[in-house]
Amino acid sequence: MEYISTRGGLSPVSFSDAVLMGLAPDGGLVLPARIPDVSDRLDEWSHRSYPELAEAILALYTDVSPAVLHDLVMRSYAAFDHPEVTPLRSTGDVDLLELFHGPTLAFKDLALQWLGNLFEHLLAVRGGELNILGATSGDTGSAAIHGVRGRKGIRIFVMHPRGRVSPVQERQMTSVLDDNVFNLAVEGSFDDCQALMKRLFNDQEFKQRCALGSVNSINWARVVAQIVYYFYAGLRVRRRTGADRVQFSVPTGNFGDIFAGYLAVRMGLPVSRLVLATNENDILARFFNTGVYRVGEVSKTLSPSMDIQVASNFERYLYYRLGGDAVQLTARMNQFAATGELAIEGAAAWPETCIAAGTADTAATIATIRTFYEEHRVLLDPHTAVGVHVGRQQRLPDDPLICLATAHPAKFGAAVKQAVGQNLAHHSLLDALRDLPTRCDTLPASEEAVRRYIAERVT
Ligand SMILES: *Cc1c(COP(=O)(O)O)cnc(C)c1O
């Protein structure tokens, strides 16, 4: 499989090059040159285990040999604490797809465990090293750290705003003591951390000299790993219910997760609807309902991993919506960069997209956690609750609805307590964190200080 750029300025590259590239040199995002059609393999695939299915799907998109791919996949999903990796739980009107059985109890582990193994392999083949730099307000940083801890040829530097991430999230990061992991508590806000990161990445000399890379959600290897659970769950629910088609509801921030679902549909998974669920940061829901994509202010909500205004993977979807026309796409993205707004005529009426979107505000999120607990004795984390609320609102009446459960409720105990009166959500991994030693360095929010810290450790 060869890879191209959404902006049309990249001669086709291999999977490995696409993964190591991050953003394409023309400023676009990489995409496969074509989307494989697997509709004649669905019956056979519906009997596969998660790792077997992952191997079959990843083989369509990657250029690593079958033996290596097998090894990478087996190691990546052995890190999960459930034999099915992503088990389904039936609860009345919805099936919950539990994506939180990885080491940091959130769905990002499914992609980042695989990405860590893949990077280690690519570096072993090509030589050299990679120094990952990231800024986090919580979830991504810990999943990335757990994805690359102890891996040869890789170091990771993660900045978080000192004292401003939740105690659980802070401990999930700082209790990782491997030599290649550096936690930086920056004396500033999350925006300061992000601004520092951008400035360091924009310094080409520093970036080259320190072999800086990132693991953000535009990385193609992350997207492709997320296709697997749509097939896994969709085929299982079809087999169990006899339904022809299924629906998914996806709590959405950067549009990475639901974009993987869109690819699964394009590959031939029979899906009648993908429900895109946002919290109050609803730029995507507004786009799918009005055709206008306009940035607003970010508001803080109970589902912080979805507190995003500009969805970094959205450009990939837009490329397909514009019929793969890179010239048009580039014009729209330039317009968006200049004005903060982009309009697509007739977007609300795209019949073939099968995406329907809606929003759950804080009150709806809390009410959903409470009633779901009363009805089923099952606790939802606030991100999942957004998906359940909007999924029930936007679903088609007949086909089964699978709601992606993107985090374990114990990660967001305060929201659970607010909804059901006490914090009933526990997880032994999180309880154990309390007693673990931690390591973290505190730095001022200064470009020079972060630059020196990294340079001293990599060169
Ligand atoms: C990252 C995240 C999301 C949003 O996923 P996107 O791919 O950014 O749309 C939803 N829920 C949780 C718990 C997350 O960590």
CSV table of C-alpha atoms and ligand atoms in Angstrom, one decimal:
chain,number,residue,atom,x,y,z
A,1,MET,CA,0.0,0.0,0.0
A,2,GLU,CA,1.3,3.4,-0.9
A,3,TYR,CA,0.5,6.7,0.9
A,4,ILE,CA,-0.4,10.1,-0.5
A,5,SER,CA,-1.1,13.5,1.1
A,6,THR,CA,-4.5,15.2,1.4
A,7,ARG,CA,-2.9,18.3,-0.1
A,8,GLY,CA,-1.6,16.4,-3.2
A,9,GLY,CA,2.1,17.4,-2.9
A,10,LEU,CA,3.7,14.1,-1.8
A,11,SER,CA,4.9,11.5,-4.3
A,12,PRO,CA,3.6,8.2,-2.9
A,13,VAL,CA,5.6,6.8,0.1
A,14,SER,CA,5.6,3.5,2.0
A,15,PHE,CA,3.7,2.8,5.2
A,16,SER,CA,6.9,3.0,7.3
A,17,ASP,CA,7.8,6.4,5.7
A,18,ALA,CA,4.3,7.7,6.3
A,19,VAL,CA,4.4,6.7,9.9
A,20,LEU,CA,7.7,8.3,10.6
A,21,MET,CA,6.7,11.4,8.7
A,22,GLY,CA,3.8,12.7,10.9
A,23,LEU,CA,2.6,15.7,9.0
A,24,ALA,CA,3.4,15.5,5.2
A,25,PRO,CA,5.9,18.1,3.9
A,26,ASP,CA,3.2,19.9,2.0
A,27,GLY,CA,1.3,20.5,5.3
A,28,GLY,CA,-1.3,17.8,4.6
A,29,LEU,CA,-2.1,14.4,6.3
A,30,VAL,CA,-1.1,11.1,4.8
A,31,LEU,CA,-3.8,8.7,3.5
A,32,PRO,CA,-3.6,5.3,1.8
A,33,ALA,CA,-3.7,5.6,-2.0
A,34,ARG,CA,-6.8,3.4,-2.0
A,35,ILE,CA,-9.1,1.9,0.6
A,36,PRO,CA,-9.2,-2.0,0.4
A,37,ASP,CA,-12.5,-3.7,0.0
A,38,VAL,CA,-12.9,-6.6,2.4
A,39,SER,CA,-16.6,-7.3,2.0
A,40,ASP,CA,-16.0,-10.9,0.9
A,41,ARG,CA,-14.1,-11.7,4.0
A,42,LEU,CA,-16.6,-10.8,6.7
A,43,ASP,CA,-18.0,-14.3,7.4
A,44,GLU,CA,-14.5,-15.6,7.9
A,45,TRP,CA,-13.5,-12.6,10.0
A,46,SER,CA,-16.4,-12.9,12.3
A,47,HIS,CA,-14.8,-15.9,13.9
A,48,ARG,CA,-11.4,-14.4,14.5
A,49,SER,CA,-9.8,-13.5,17.8
A,50,TYR,CA,-8.9,-9.8,18.3
A,51,PRO,CA,-5.2,-10.3,17.5
A,52,GLU,CA,-6.0,-12.5,14.5
A,53,LEU,CA,-8.3,-9.8,13.2
A,54,ALA,CA,-5.7,-7.1,13.9
A,55,GLU,CA,-3.1,-9.0,11.9
A,56,ALA,CA,-5.4,-9.4,8.9
A,57,ILE,CA,-6.4,-5.7,8.9
A,58,LEU,CA,-3.0,-4.2,9.6
A,59,ALA,CA,-1.5,-6.5,6.8
A,60,LEU,CA,-3.6,-4.6,4.3
A,61,TYR,CA,-2.1,-1.3,5.2
A,62,THR,CA,1.5,-2.0,6.4
A,63,ASP,CA,4.8,-3.0,4.7
A,64,VAL,CA,6.2,-5.1,7.6
A,65,SER,CA,6.6,-8.8,6.9
A,66,PRO,CA,3.9,-11.2,8.2
A,67,ALA,CA,6.2,-12.7,10.8
A,68,VAL,CA,7.2,-9.3,12.2
A,69,LEU,CA,3.6,-8.1,12.1
A,70,HIS,CA,2.5,-11.2,14.0
A,71,ASP,CA,5.0,-10.6,16.7
A,72,LEU,CA,4.2,-6.8,17.0
A,73,VAL,CA,0.5,-7.5,17.3
A,74,MET,CA,0.9,-10.3,19.8
A,75,ARG,CA,3.1,-8.1,22.0
A,76,SER,CA,0.8,-5.1,21.7
A,77,TYR,CA,-2.4,-6.8,22.7
A,78,ALA,CA,-0.8,-9.0,25.4
A,79,ALA,CA,-0.7,-5.7,27.5
A,80,PHE,CA,-4.5,-5.8,27.9
A,81,ASP,CA,-6.1,-7.3,30.9
A,82,HIS,CA,-9.0,-9.0,29.1
A,83,PRO,CA,-8.7,-12.1,26.8
A,84,GLU,CA,-11.0,-10.5,24.2
A,85,VAL,CA,-8.9,-7.2,24.3
A,86,THR,CA,-12.1,-5.2,23.6
A,87,PRO,CA,-15.0,-7.1,25.1
A,88,LEU,CA,-18.7,-6.2,24.5
A,89,ARG,CA,-21.1,-5.8,27.3
A,90,SER,CA,-24.9,-6.0,26.5
A,91,THR,CA,-27.0,-3.6,28.5
A,92,GLY,CA,-30.6,-3.4,27.3
A,93,ASP,CA,-30.8,-1.1,24.4
A,94,VAL,CA,-27.1,-0.7,23.7
A,95,ASP,CA,-23.9,-2.8,23.6
A,96,LEU,CA,-20.9,-1.2,25.3
A,97,LEU,CA,-17.7,-1.8,23.5
A,98,GLU,CA,-15.1,-1.7,26.3
A,99,LEU,CA,-12.0,0.0,25.0
A,100,PHE,CA,-10.4,0.5,28.4
A,101,HIS,CA,-8.6,-2.7,29.2
A,102,GLY,CA,-5.1,-1.4,28.5
A,103,PRO,CA,-2.5,-0.2,30.9
A,104,THR,CA,-3.9,3.4,31.3
A,105,LEU,CA,-7.6,2.4,31.1
A,106,ALA,CA,-8.5,4.5,28.1
A,107,PHE,CA,-9.0,3.7,24.4
A,108,LYS,CA,-5.8,5.4,23.4
A,109,ASP,CA,-3.8,2.3,24.6
A,110,LEU,CA,-5.2,0.3,21.7
A,111,ALA,CA,-3.3,2.5,19.2
A,112,LEU,CA,-0.3,3.6,21.4
A,113,GLN,CA,0.8,0.1,22.5
A,114,TRP,CA,1.0,-0.9,18.9
A,115,LEU,CA,2.7,2.4,17.9
A,116,GLY,CA,5.4,1.9,20.5
A,117,ASN,CA,6.2,-1.6,19.3
A,118,LEU,CA,6.1,-0.4,15.7
A,119,PHE,CA,8.5,2.5,16.3
A,120,GLU,CA,10.9,0.2,18.1
A,121,HIS,CA,10.9,-2.1,15.1
A,122,LEU,CA,11.3,0.6,12.5
A,123,LEU,CA,14.2,2.1,14.4
A,124,ALA,CA,15.9,-1.3,14.7
A,125,VAL,CA,15.6,-1.7,11.0
A,126,ARG,CA,16.7,1.8,9.9
A,127,GLY,CA,19.0,2.7,12.8
A,128,GLY,CA,18.9,6.0,14.6
A,129,GLU,CA,16.8,7.0,17.5
A,130,LEU,CA,13.6,8.9,18.1
A,131,ASN,CA,12.9,11.4,20.9
A,132,ILE,CA,9.2,11.9,21.3
A,133,LEU,CA,8.1,15.3,22.6
A,134,GLY,CA,4.5,15.8,23.7
A,135,ALA,CA,2.3,18.1,25.7
A,136,THR,CA,-0.7,16.7,27.6
A,137,SER,CA,-3.6,17.7,29.6
A,138,GLY,CA,-4.0,14.1,30.8
A,139,ASP,CA,-4.9,11.0,28.8
A,140,THR,CA,-2.7,11.1,25.7
A,141,GLY,CA,0.5,11.6,27.7
A,142,SER,CA,0.0,8.6,29.9
A,143,ALA,CA,-1.0,6.3,27.1
A,144,ALA,CA,2.0,7.5,25.1
A,145,ILE,CA,4.4,6.9,28.0
A,146,HIS,CA,3.1,3.4,28.6
A,147,GLY,CA,3.3,2.7,24.9
A,148,VAL,CA,7.1,3.5,24.7
A,149,ARG,CA,8.4,2.8,28.2
A,150,GLY,CA,11.5,0.6,28.1
A,151,ARG,CA,11.6,0.5,24.3
A,152,LYS,CA,15.1,0.6,22.6
A,153,GLY,CA,16.0,3.7,20.6
A,154,ILE,CA,13.2,5.8,21.9
A,155,ARG,CA,13.0,8.5,24.6
A,156,ILE,CA,9.8,10.3,25.5
A,157,PHE,CA,9.5,13.8,27.0
A,158,VAL,CA,6.0,14.7,28.2
A,159,MET,CA,5.1,18.2,29.4
A,160,HIS,CA,2.1,18.6,31.6
A,161,PRO,CA,0.9,21.8,33.4
A,162,ARG,CA,2.2,21.5,37.0
A,163,GLY,CA,-0.6,20.8,39.4
A,164,ARG,CA,-3.3,21.1,36.7
A,165,VAL,CA,-3.8,17.5,35.6
A,166,SER,CA,-5.9,15.2,37.7
A,167,PRO,CA,-4.0,13.3,40.5
A,168,VAL,CA,-4.8,10.0,38.8
A,169,GLN,CA,-3.5,11.1,35.5
A,170,GLU,CA,-0.4,12.7,37.0
A,171,ARG,CA,0.4,9.4,38.8
A,172,GLN,CA,-0.2,7.3,35.7
A,173,MET,CA,2.6,9.3,34.1
A,174,THR,CA,5.1,10.0,36.9
A,175,SER,CA,5.0,6.5,38.4
A,176,VAL,CA,6.7,5.2,35.2
A,177,LEU,CA,10.4,5.0,36.2
A,178,ASP,CA,12.0,3.6,33.0
A,179,ASP,CA,15.2,5.4,32.0
A,180,ASN,CA,13.7,6.5,28.7
A,181,VAL,CA,10.7,8.4,30.2
A,182,PHE,CA,11.0,12.0,31.2
A,183,ASN,CA,8.0,13.8,32.9
A,184,LEU,CA,8.2,17.5,32.9
A,185,ALA,CA,5.9,19.5,35.1
A,186,VAL,CA,5.8,22.9,33.5
A,187,GLU,CA,5.0,26.0,35.6
A,188,GLY,CA,2.2,27.2,33.4
A,189,SER,CA,-1.0,26.2,31.7
A,190,PHE,CA,-1.7,23.4,29.1
A,191,ASP,CA,-1.6,26.2,26.5
A,192,ASP,CA,1.9,27.1,27.6
A,193,CYS,CA,3.0,23.5,27.2
A,194,GLN,CA,1.5,23.3,23.7
A,195,ALA,CA,3.1,26.6,22.7
A,196,LEU,CA,6.5,25.4,23.9
A,197,MET,CA,6.1,22.2,22.0
A,198,LYS,CA,5.1,24.0,18.8
A,199,ARG,CA,8.1,26.4,19.1
A,200,LEU,CA,10.5,23.5,19.5
A,201,PHE,CA,9.1,21.6,16.6
A,202,ASN,CA,9.3,24.7,14.4
A,203,ASP,CA,13.0,25.0,15.1
A,204,GLN,CA,14.2,22.8,12.3
A,205,GLU,CA,17.8,22.7,13.4
A,206,PHE,CA,16.9,21.6,16.9
A,207,LYS,CA,14.3,19.1,15.6
A,208,GLN,CA,16.8,17.4,13.3
A,209,ARG,CA,19.7,17.5,15.8
A,210,CYS,CA,17.6,15.9,18.5
A,211,ALA,CA,15.6,13.6,16.2
A,212,LEU,CA,12.3,14.9,17.6
A,213,GLY,CA,9.1,13.1,16.8
A,214,SER,CA,5.5,13.0,18.0
A,215,VAL,CA,2.8,10.5,18.6
A,216,ASN,CA,-0.2,12.8,18.2
A,217,SER,CA,-3.5,11.6,16.9
A,218,ILE,CA,-2.8,12.4,13.2
A,219,ASN,CA,-0.3,9.6,13.1
A,220,TRP,CA,-1.5,7.1,10.5
A,221,ALA,CA,-0.5,4.0,12.5
A,222,ARG,CA,-2.8,5.1,15.3
A,223,VAL,CA,-5.7,5.5,13.0
A,224,VAL,CA,-5.3,2.2,11.3
A,225,ALA,CA,-5.1,0.3,14.6
A,226,GLN,CA,-8.5,1.7,15.6
A,227,ILE,CA,-10.2,0.2,12.5
A,228,VAL,CA,-9.8,-3.3,14.1
A,229,TYR,CA,-12.3,-2.9,16.9
A,230,TYR,CA,-15.1,-1.7,14.6
A,231,PHE,CA,-14.8,-4.9,12.7
A,232,TYR,CA,-14.4,-7.0,15.8
A,233,ALA,CA,-17.5,-5.6,17.5
A,234,GLY,CA,-19.6,-5.1,14.4
A,235,LEU,CA,-19.2,-8.7,13.2
A,236,ARG,CA,-19.8,-10.1,16.6
A,237,VAL,CA,-23.0,-8.2,17.2
A,238,ARG,CA,-24.2,-9.1,13.7
A,239,ARG,CA,-23.6,-12.7,14.4
A,240,ARG,CA,-25.3,-12.6,17.8
A,241,THR,CA,-28.4,-10.7,16.7
A,242,GLY,CA,-28.8,-11.7,13.1
A,243,ALA,CA,-29.0,-8.1,12.1
A,244,ASP,CA,-27.8,-7.1,8.7
A,245,ARG,CA,-26.3,-3.8,9.8
A,246,VAL,CA,-25.1,-2.3,13.1
A,247,GLN,CA,-24.6,1.3,14.3
A,248,PHE,CA,-21.8,2.8,16.4
A,249,SER,CA,-21.8,5.8,18.7
A,250,VAL,CA,-18.4,7.5,19.2
A,251,PRO,CA,-17.5,10.1,21.8
A,252,THR,CA,-15.4,12.5,19.6
A,253,GLY,CA,-12.7,15.0,20.1
A,254,ASN,CA,-9.9,15.0,17.4
A,255,PHE,CA,-12.0,12.8,15.0
A,256,GLY,CA,-9.4,10.0,15.1
A,257,ASP,CA,-11.6,7.3,16.5
A,258,ILE,CA,-14.7,8.0,14.4
A,259,PHE,CA,-12.5,8.4,11.3
A,260,ALA,CA,-11.3,4.8,11.8
A,261,GLY,CA,-15.0,3.8,11.9
A,262,TYR,CA,-15.6,5.7,8.6
A,263,LEU,CA,-12.7,3.7,7.1
A,264,ALA,CA,-14.2,0.5,8.3
A,265,VAL,CA,-17.5,1.4,6.6
A,266,ARG,CA,-15.7,2.3,3.4
A,267,MET,CA,-13.9,-1.1,3.6
A,268,GLY,CA,-17.2,-2.9,3.6
A,269,LEU,CA,-18.3,-3.3,7.2
A,270,PRO,CA,-22.2,-3.2,7.1
A,271,VAL,CA,-23.0,-0.1,9.2
A,272,SER,CA,-26.2,1.9,8.8
A,273,ARG,CA,-25.1,4.9,11.0
A,274,LEU,CA,-22.1,6.3,12.8
A,275,VAL,CA,-23.2,8.7,15.5
A,276,LEU,CA,-20.7,11.4,16.3
A,277,ALA,CA,-21.1,12.6,19.9
A,278,THR,CA,-19.5,15.8,21.3
A,279,ASN,CA,-19.7,17.6,24.6
A,280,GLU,CA,-20.2,21.4,24.7
A,281,ASN,CA,-17.2,21.7,22.4
A,282,ASP,CA,-19.4,21.0,19.5
A,283,ILE,CA,-17.6,22.3,16.3
A,284,LEU,CA,-18.0,18.9,14.7
A,285,ALA,CA,-21.7,18.4,15.6
A,286,ARG,CA,-22.4,21.8,14.2
A,287,PHE,CA,-20.6,21.0,11.0
A,288,PHE,CA,-22.5,17.8,10.4
A,289,ASN,CA,-25.8,19.6,11.1
A,290,THR,CA,-25.2,22.8,9.2
A,291,GLY,CA,-22.3,22.4,6.9
A,292,VAL,CA,-20.3,25.2,8.6
A,293,TYR,CA,-17.1,24.4,10.4
A,294,ARG,CA,-16.2,27.3,12.7
A,295,VAL,CA,-13.8,27.5,15.6
A,296,GLY,CA,-15.0,28.8,19.0
A,297,GLU,CA,-13.6,29.1,22.5
A,298,VAL,CA,-12.7,25.8,24.2
A,299,SER,CA,-14.8,25.2,27.3
A,300,LYS,CA,-13.8,22.9,30.1
A,301,THR,CA,-16.2,20.0,30.6
A,302,LEU,CA,-16.5,16.7,32.5
A,303,SER,CA,-15.0,14.9,29.5
A,304,PRO,CA,-11.7,16.7,29.1
A,305,SER,CA,-10.3,14.4,26.4
A,306,MET,CA,-13.0,15.8,24.1
A,307,ASP,CA,-12.4,19.5,25.0
A,308,ILE,CA,-11.1,20.3,21.5
A,309,GLN,CA,-12.0,22.9,19.0
A,310,VAL,CA,-10.0,22.1,15.9
A,311,ALA,CA,-10.2,18.4,15.2
A,312,SER,CA,-6.9,17.3,13.8
A,313,ASN,CA,-8.1,14.3,11.8
A,314,PHE,CA,-11.0,16.1,10.2
A,315,GLU,CA,-9.0,17.1,7.1
A,316,ARG,CA,-8.8,13.4,6.2
A,317,TYR,CA,-12.5,13.1,6.2
A,318,LEU,CA,-13.0,16.3,4.3
A,319,TYR,CA,-10.6,15.1,1.6
A,320,TYR,CA,-12.9,12.1,0.9
A,321,ARG,CA,-16.0,14.3,1.1
A,322,LEU,CA,-14.6,16.5,-1.6
A,323,GLY,CA,-14.1,13.4,-3.8
A,324,GLY,CA,-10.4,13.2,-3.3
A,325,ASP,CA,-9.8,16.6,-4.9
A,326,ALA,CA,-6.6,17.8,-3.2
A,327,VAL,CA,-6.8,21.2,-4.9
A,328,GLN,CA,-10.2,22.0,-3.5
A,329,LEU,CA,-9.2,20.6,-0.1
A,330,THR,CA,-6.1,22.8,0.0
A,331,ALA,CA,-8.2,25.9,-0.9
A,332,ARG,CA,-10.7,25.1,1.9
A,333,MET,CA,-8.0,24.5,4.5
A,334,ASN,CA,-6.3,27.7,3.6
A,335,GLN,CA,-9.6,29.5,3.9
A,336,PHE,CA,-10.1,27.9,7.3
A,337,ALA,CA,-6.6,28.9,8.4
A,338,ALA,CA,-7.2,32.5,7.3
A,339,THR,CA,-10.8,33.0,8.6
A,340,GLY,CA,-11.4,30.3,11.2
A,341,GLU,CA,-14.4,29.1,9.2
A,342,LEU,CA,-15.1,26.8,6.3
A,343,ALA,CA,-18.5,26.0,4.7
A,344,ILE,CA,-19.4,23.1,2.6
A,345,GLU,CA,-22.7,23.4,0.6
A,346,GLY,CA,-25.2,20.6,1.2
A,347,ALA,CA,-23.0,18.9,3.8
A,348,ALA,CA,-25.9,18.2,6.1
A,349,ALA,CA,-27.5,16.2,3.3
A,350,TRP,CA,-24.7,13.8,2.4
A,351,PRO,CA,-26.6,10.5,2.3
A,352,GLU,CA,-23.6,8.2,1.9
A,353,THR,CA,-21.7,9.5,4.9
A,354,CYS,CA,-24.0,7.8,7.4
A,355,ILE,CA,-22.7,10.1,10.1
A,356,ALA,CA,-25.3,11.7,12.3
A,357,ALA,CA,-24.1,14.1,15.0
A,358,GLY,CA,-25.3,15.6,18.3
A,359,THR,CA,-24.2,17.1,21.6
A,360,ALA,CA,-24.5,16.1,25.3
A,361,ASP,CA,-24.0,19.0,27.7
A,362,THR,CA,-22.9,18.6,31.4
A,363,ALA,CA,-26.4,18.0,32.7
A,364,ALA,CA,-27.2,15.4,30.1
A,365,THR,CA,-23.8,13.7,30.8
A,366,ILE,CA,-24.5,13.5,34.5
A,367,ALA,CA,-28.1,12.3,34.0
A,368,THR,CA,-26.9,9.6,31.6
A,369,ILE,CA,-24.4,8.3,34.1
A,370,ARG,CA,-27.1,8.3,36.8
A,371,THR,CA,-29.9,6.6,34.9
A,372,PHE,CA,-27.6,4.1,33.3
A,373,TYR,CA,-26.4,3.1,36.7
A,374,GLU,CA,-30.0,2.8,38.0
A,375,GLU,CA,-31.1,0.8,35.0
A,376,HIS,CA,-28.2,-1.5,34.6
A,377,ARG,CA,-25.9,-1.2,37.6
A,378,VAL,CA,-23.1,-0.2,35.2
A,379,LEU,CA,-21.0,2.9,35.6
A,380,LEU,CA,-20.1,5.0,32.6
A,381,ASP,CA,-17.2,7.4,32.5
A,382,PRO,CA,-18.3,10.9,31.3
A,383,HIS,CA,-16.9,10.5,27.7
A,384,THR,CA,-18.8,7.2,27.3
A,385,ALA,CA,-21.9,8.9,28.8
A,386,VAL,CA,-21.8,11.6,26.1
A,387,GLY,CA,-21.7,8.8,23.5
A,388,VAL,CA,-24.6,6.9,25.1
A,389,HIS,CA,-26.8,10.0,25.3
A,390,VAL,CA,-26.2,11.1,21.8
A,391,GLY,CA,-26.3,7.6,20.4
A,392,ARG,CA,-29.8,7.0,21.9
A,393,GLN,CA,-30.9,10.3,20.4
A,394,GLN,CA,-29.6,9.8,16.9
A,395,ARG,CA,-29.9,6.1,16.4
A,396,LEU,CA,-32.0,4.5,13.7
A,397,PRO,CA,-34.8,2.5,15.4
A,398,ASP,CA,-34.0,-1.0,14.2
A,399,ASP,CA,-30.3,-1.8,14.0
A,400,PRO,CA,-28.3,-2.7,17.1
A,401,LEU,CA,-26.3,0.2,18.6
A,402,ILE,CA,-22.8,-0.3,19.8
A,403,CYS,CA,-21.5,2.6,22.1
A,404,LEU,CA,-17.7,2.9,22.4
A,405,ALA,CA,-16.7,3.0,26.1
A,406,THR,CA,-13.5,5.0,25.8
A,407,ALA,CA,-12.4,5.2,29.4
A,408,HIS,CA,-12.8,3.2,32.6
A,409,PRO,CA,-15.2,5.1,35.0
A,410,ALA,CA,-12.6,5.0,37.8
A,411,LYS,CA,-10.4,7.4,35.9
A,412,PHE,CA,-13.1,10.0,36.3
A,413,GLY,CA,-14.3,9.3,39.8
A,414,ALA,CA,-15.3,12.9,40.5
A,415,ALA,CA,-17.9,12.9,37.7
A,416,VAL,CA,-19.2,9.5,38.8
A,417,LYS,CA,-19.6,10.8,42.4
A,418,GLN,CA,-21.4,13.9,41.1
A,419,ALA,CA,-23.9,11.6,39.2
A,420,VAL,CA,-24.6,8.8,41.7
A,421,GLY,CA,-23.8,10.5,45.0
A,422,GLN,CA,-20.7,8.5,45.9
A,423,ASN,CA,-17.6,7.4,44.1
A,424,LEU,CA,-18.4,3.8,43.3
A,425,ALA,CA,-15.9,3.4,40.5
A,426,HIS,CA,-12.7,1.6,41.4
A,427,HIS,CA,-9.9,-0.2,39.6
A,428,SER,CA,-7.0,-2.1,41.3
A,429,LEU,CA,-4.4,-0.5,38.9
A,430,LEU,CA,-5.4,3.0,40.1
A,431,ASP,CA,-5.6,2.0,43.7
A,432,ALA,CA,-2.1,0.6,43.5
A,433,LEU,CA,-0.8,3.9,42.0
A,434,ARG,CA,-1.1,5.6,45.4
A,435,ASP,CA,1.8,3.8,46.9
A,436,LEU,CA,4.2,3.8,43.9
A,437,PRO,CA,7.3,6.0,43.8
A,438,THR,CA,7.2,8.8,41.2
A,439,ARG,CA,9.7,10.8,39.2
A,440,CYS,CA,9.2,14.2,37.6
A,441,ASP,CA,11.2,17.3,36.9
A,442,THR,CA,9.8,20.8,37.3
A,443,LEU,CA,10.7,23.4,34.8
A,444,PRO,CA,9.7,27.0,34.2
A,445,ALA,CA,7.5,27.7,31.1
A,446,SER,CA,10.5,28.8,29.2
A,447,GLU,CA,11.6,27.6,25.7
A,448,GLU,CA,15.2,27.8,26.7
A,449,ALA,CA,14.8,25.7,29.8
A,450,VAL,CA,13.0,22.9,27.9
A,451,ARG,CA,15.4,23.1,25.0
A,452,ARG,CA,18.4,22.7,27.4
A,453,TYR,CA,16.7,19.9,29.3
A,454,ILE,CA,16.1,17.8,26.2
A,455,ALA,CA,19.5,18.6,24.6
A,456,GLU,CA,21.4,17.5,27.7
A,457,ARG,CA,19.7,14.1,27.6
A,458,VAL,CA,19.7,13.3,23.9
A,459,THR,CA,23.1,14.4,22.7
B,1,LIG,C1,-9.1,10.9,23.2
B,1,LIG,C2,-10.4,10.5,23.8
B,1,LIG,C3,-11.6,10.6,23.1
B,1,LIG,C4,-11.7,11.3,21.8
B,1,LIG,O1,-11.2,10.6,20.7
B,1,LIG,P1,-10.8,11.3,19.3
B,1,LIG,O2,-10.1,10.2,18.5
B,1,LIG,O3,-9.8,12.4,19.7
B,1,LIG,O4,-12.0,11.8,18.7
B,1,LIG,C5,-12.7,10.1,23.7
B,1,LIG,N1,-12.7,9.6,25.0
B,1,LIG,C6,-11.5,9.4,25.7
B,1,LIG,C7,-11.6,8.8,27.0
B,1,LIG,C8,-10.3,9.8,25.1
B,1,LIG,O5,-9.2,9.7,25.8
